[in-house]
mmCIF file of C-alpha atoms in Angstrom:
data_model
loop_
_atom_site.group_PDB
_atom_site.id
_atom_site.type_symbol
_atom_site.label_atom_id
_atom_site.label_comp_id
_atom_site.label_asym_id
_atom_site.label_seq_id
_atom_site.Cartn_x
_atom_site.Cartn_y
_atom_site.Cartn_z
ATOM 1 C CA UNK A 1 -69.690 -13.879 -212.299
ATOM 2 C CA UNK A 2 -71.141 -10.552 -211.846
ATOM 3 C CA UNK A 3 -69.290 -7.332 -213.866
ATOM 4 C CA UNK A 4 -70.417 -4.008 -211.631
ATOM 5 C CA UNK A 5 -69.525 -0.540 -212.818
ATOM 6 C CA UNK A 6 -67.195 0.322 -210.749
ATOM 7 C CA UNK A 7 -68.260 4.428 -210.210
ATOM 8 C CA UNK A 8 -71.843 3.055 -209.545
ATOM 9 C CA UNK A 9 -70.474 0.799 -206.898
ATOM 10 C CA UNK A 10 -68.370 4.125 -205.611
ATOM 11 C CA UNK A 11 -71.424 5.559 -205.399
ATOM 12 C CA UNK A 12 -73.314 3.198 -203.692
ATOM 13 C CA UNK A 13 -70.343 2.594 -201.326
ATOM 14 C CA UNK A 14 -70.524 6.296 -200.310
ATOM 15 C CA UNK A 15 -73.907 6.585 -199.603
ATOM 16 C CA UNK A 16 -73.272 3.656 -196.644
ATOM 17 C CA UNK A 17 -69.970 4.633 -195.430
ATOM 18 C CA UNK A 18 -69.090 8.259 -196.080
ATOM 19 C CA UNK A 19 -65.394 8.509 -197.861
ATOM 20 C CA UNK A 20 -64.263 10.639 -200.542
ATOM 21 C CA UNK A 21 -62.782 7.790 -202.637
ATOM 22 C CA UNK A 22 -64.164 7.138 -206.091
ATOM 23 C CA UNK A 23 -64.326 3.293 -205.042
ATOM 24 C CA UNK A 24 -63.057 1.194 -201.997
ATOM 25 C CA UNK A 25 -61.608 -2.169 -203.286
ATOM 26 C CA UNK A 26 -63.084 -5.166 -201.087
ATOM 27 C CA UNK A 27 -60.629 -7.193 -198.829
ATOM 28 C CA UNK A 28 -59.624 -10.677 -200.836
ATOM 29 C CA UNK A 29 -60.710 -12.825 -198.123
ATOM 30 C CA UNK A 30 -64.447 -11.916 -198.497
ATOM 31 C CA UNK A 31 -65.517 -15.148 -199.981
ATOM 32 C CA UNK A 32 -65.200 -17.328 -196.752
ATOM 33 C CA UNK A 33 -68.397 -15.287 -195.470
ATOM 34 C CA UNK A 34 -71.571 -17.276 -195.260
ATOM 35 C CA UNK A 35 -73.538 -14.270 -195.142
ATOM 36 C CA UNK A 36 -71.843 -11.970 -197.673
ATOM 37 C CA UNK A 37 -72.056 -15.439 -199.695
ATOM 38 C CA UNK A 38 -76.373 -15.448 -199.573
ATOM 39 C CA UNK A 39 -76.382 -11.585 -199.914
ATOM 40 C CA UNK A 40 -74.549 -12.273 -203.383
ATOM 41 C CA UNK A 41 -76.410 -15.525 -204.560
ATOM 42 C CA UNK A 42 -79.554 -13.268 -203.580
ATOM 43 C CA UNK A 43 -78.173 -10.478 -205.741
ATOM 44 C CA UNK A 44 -77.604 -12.150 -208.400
ATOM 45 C CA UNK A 45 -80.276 -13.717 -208.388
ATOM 46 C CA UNK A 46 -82.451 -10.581 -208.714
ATOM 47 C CA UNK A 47 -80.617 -9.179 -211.443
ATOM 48 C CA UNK A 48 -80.385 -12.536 -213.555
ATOM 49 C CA UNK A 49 -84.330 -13.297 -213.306
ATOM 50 C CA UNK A 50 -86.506 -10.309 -211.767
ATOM 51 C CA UNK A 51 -87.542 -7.528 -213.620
ATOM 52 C CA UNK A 52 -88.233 -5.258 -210.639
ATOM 53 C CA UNK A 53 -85.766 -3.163 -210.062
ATOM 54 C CA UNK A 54 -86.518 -1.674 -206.421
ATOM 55 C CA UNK A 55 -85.686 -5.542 -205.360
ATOM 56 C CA UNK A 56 -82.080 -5.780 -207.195
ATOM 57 C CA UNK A 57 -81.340 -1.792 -206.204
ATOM 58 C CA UNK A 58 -82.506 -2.750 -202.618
ATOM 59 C CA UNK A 59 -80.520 -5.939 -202.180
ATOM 60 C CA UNK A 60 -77.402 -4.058 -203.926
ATOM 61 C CA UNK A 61 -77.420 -1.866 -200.772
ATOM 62 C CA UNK A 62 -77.526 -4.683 -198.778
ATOM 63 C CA UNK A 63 -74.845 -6.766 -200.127
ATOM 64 C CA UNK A 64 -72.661 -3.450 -200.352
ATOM 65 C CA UNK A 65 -73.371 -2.934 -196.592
ATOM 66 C CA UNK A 66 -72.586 -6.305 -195.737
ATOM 67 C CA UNK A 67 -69.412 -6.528 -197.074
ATOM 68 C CA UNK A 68 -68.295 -3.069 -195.753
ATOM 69 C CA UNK A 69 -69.386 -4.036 -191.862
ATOM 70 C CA UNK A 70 -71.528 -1.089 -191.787
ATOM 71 C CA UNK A 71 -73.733 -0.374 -188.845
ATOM 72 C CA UNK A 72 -77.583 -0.577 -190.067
ATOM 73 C CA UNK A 73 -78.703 2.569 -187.763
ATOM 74 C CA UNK A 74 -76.003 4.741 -189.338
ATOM 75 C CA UNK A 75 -77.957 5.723 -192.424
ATOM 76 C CA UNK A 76 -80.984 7.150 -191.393
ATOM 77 C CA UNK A 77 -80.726 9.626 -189.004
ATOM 78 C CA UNK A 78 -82.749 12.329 -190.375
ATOM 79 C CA UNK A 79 -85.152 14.646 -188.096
ATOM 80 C CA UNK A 80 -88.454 13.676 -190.199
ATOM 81 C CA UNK A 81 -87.664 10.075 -191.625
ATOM 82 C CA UNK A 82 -90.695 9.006 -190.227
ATOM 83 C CA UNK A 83 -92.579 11.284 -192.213
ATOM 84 C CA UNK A 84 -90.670 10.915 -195.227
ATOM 85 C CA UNK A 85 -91.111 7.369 -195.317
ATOM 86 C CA UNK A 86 -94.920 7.519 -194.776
ATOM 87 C CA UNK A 87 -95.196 9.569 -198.078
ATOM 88 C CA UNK A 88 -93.419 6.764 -199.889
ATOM 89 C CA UNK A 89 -95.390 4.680 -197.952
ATOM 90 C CA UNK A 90 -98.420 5.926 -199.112
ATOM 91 C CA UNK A 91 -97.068 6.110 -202.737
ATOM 92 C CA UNK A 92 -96.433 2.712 -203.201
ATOM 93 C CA UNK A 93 -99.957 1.641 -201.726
ATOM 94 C CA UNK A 94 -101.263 4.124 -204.053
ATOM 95 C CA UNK A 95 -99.611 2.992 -206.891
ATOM 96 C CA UNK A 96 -98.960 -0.602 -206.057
ATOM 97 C CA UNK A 97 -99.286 -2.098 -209.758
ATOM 98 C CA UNK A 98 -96.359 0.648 -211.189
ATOM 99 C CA UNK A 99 -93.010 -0.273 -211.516
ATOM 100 C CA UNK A 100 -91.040 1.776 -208.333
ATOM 101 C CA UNK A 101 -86.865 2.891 -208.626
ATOM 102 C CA UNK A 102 -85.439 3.003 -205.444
ATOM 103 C CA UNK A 103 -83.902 6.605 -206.869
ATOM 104 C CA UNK A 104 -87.277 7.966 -207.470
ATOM 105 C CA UNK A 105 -88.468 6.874 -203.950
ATOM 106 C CA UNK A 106 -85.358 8.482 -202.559
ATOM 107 C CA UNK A 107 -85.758 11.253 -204.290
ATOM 108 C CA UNK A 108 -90.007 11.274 -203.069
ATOM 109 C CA UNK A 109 -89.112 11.203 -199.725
ATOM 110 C CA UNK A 110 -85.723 13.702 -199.572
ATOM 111 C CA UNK A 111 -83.652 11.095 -198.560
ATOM 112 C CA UNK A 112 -81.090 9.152 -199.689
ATOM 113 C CA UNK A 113 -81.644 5.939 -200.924
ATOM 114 C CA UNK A 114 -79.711 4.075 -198.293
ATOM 115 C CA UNK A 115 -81.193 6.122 -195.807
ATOM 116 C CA UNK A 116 -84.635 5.649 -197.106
ATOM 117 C CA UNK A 117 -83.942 1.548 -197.109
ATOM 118 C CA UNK A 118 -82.911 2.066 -193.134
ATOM 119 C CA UNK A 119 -85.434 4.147 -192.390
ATOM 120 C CA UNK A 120 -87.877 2.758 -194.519
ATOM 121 C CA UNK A 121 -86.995 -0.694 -192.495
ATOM 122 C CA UNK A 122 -87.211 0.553 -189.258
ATOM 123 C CA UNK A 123 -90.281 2.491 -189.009
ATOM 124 C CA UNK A 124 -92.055 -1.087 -191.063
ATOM 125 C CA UNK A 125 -89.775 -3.755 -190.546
ATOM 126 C CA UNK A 126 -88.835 -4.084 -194.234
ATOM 127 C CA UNK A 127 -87.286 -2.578 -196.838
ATOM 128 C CA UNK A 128 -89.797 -1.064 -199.440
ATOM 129 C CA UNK A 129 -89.823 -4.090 -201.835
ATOM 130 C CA UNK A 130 -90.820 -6.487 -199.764
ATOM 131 C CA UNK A 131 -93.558 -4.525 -197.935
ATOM 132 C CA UNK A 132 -95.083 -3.532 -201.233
ATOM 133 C CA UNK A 133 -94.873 -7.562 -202.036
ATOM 134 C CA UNK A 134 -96.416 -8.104 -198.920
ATOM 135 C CA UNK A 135 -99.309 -5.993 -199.330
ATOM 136 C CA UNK A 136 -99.997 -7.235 -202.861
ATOM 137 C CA UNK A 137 -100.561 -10.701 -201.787
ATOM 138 C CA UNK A 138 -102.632 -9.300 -198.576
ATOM 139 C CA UNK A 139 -105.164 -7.328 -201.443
ATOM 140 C CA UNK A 140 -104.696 -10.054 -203.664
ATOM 141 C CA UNK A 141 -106.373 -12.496 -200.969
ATOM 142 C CA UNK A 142 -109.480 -9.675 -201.168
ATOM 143 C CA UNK A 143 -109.601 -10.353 -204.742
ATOM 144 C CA UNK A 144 -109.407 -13.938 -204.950
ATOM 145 C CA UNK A 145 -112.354 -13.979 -202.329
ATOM 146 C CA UNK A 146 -114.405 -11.874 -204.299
ATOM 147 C CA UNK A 147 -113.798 -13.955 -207.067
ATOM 148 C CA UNK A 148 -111.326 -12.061 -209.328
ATOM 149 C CA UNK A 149 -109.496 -14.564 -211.476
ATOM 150 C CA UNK A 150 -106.289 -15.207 -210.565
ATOM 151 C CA UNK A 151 -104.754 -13.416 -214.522
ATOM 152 C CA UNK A 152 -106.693 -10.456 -213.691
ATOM 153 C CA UNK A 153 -105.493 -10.220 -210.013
ATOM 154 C CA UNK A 154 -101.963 -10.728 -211.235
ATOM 155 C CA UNK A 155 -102.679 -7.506 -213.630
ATOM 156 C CA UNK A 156 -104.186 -5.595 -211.503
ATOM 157 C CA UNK A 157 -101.046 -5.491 -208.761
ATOM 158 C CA UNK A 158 -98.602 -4.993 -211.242
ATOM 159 C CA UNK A 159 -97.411 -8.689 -211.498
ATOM 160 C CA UNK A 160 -95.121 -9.223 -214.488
ATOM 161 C CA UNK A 161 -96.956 -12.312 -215.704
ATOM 162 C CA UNK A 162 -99.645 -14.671 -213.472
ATOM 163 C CA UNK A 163 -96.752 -17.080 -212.689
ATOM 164 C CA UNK A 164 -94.622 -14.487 -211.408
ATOM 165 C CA UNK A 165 -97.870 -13.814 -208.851
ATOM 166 C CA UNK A 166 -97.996 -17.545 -208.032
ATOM 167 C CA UNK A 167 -94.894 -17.827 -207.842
ATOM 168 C CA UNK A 168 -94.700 -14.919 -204.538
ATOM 169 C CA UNK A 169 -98.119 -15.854 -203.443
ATOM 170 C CA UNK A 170 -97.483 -19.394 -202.804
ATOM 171 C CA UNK A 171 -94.107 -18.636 -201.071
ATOM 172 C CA UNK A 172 -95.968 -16.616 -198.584
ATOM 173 C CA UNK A 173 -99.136 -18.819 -198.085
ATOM 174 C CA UNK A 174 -98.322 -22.043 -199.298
ATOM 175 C CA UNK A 175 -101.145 -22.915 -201.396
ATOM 176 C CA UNK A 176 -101.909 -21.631 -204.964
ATOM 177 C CA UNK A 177 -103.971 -18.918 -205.526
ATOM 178 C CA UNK A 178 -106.428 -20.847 -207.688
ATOM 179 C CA UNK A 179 -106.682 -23.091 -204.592
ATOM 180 C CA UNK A 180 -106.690 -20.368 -201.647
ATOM 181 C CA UNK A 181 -110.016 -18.794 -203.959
ATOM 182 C CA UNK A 182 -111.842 -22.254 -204.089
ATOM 183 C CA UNK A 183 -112.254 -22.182 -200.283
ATOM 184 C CA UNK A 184 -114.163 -18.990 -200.827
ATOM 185 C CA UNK A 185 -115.937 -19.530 -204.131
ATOM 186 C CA UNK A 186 -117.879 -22.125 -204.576
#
């Protein structure tokens, strides 16, 4: 069971759909959905074992949109998104191994955040957290070939612990990271 506060929800719930309603209650019926079933488990999942937050605010957004039918193009339409999202772009490349709030990246690029999770999707083809994920693992390949160990490669990205970077780097190449380097270092 998941307890939500029900003004942050409100909030949330605006952003996506504009109303001037504290909070819209959800229809009963919404647990027969396959899909708003997965954007739960992966919800809840976030918030019961990840400590980033930009992945549990990000997947909040998209749960909340799911279950409210929004449109996904309805968010962003802002005259210099693209821009916007290039600076926080560029901020999380810069700053890959800090912790990043989807509030603070909002607030970086001038947008809101559900707006800056459209935009931010359209102009890369994912949402902020997992581009940044992606381009940890693509640097942390450079590392592991110039023979980095694996702890201080986890460190250096901003990796909670060096299982937590296994953990992401063998979902996306399906070897360890120990064993990706060997083919590389003798």
């Amino acid at each position: 069971m998941l307890f939500v506060d029900a003004l942050k929800l409100g909030d949330v719930q605006r952003e996506i759909k504009a109303h001037t309603q504290d909070y819209l209650a959800f229809n009963n019926d919404l647990e027969k959905s396959p899909l708003i079933q997965q954007q739960y488990l992966a919800l809840y999942d976030a918030l019961s074992t990840s400590k980033d937050s930009l992945n549990s605010e990000s997947l909040m957004f998209d749960f909340v949109e799911v279950i409210l039918g929004a449109n996904e193009g309805e968010g962003y339409r802002t005259p210099n998104a693209q821009e916007n999202v290039a600076r926080v772009r560029d901020k999380l490349l810069d700053e890959m191994n800090a912790p990043h709030s989807l509030e603070d990246l909002a607030h970086e690029a001038g947008l809101s955040q559900y707006q800056l999770l459209r935009a931010f999707k359209k102009h890369y083809g994912l949402p902020p957290h997992a581009y940044l994920l992606d381009e940890k693992i693509k640097r942390s390949k450079l590392m592991l070939k110039n023979g980095s160990k694996v702890i201080d490669v986890a460190y250096e990205l901003g990796f909670s612990d060096q299982a937590h970077f296994q953990r992401h780097f063998k979902k996306k190449l399906a070897v360890t990271p120990k064993y990706y380097q060997s083919h590389f270092i003798g």
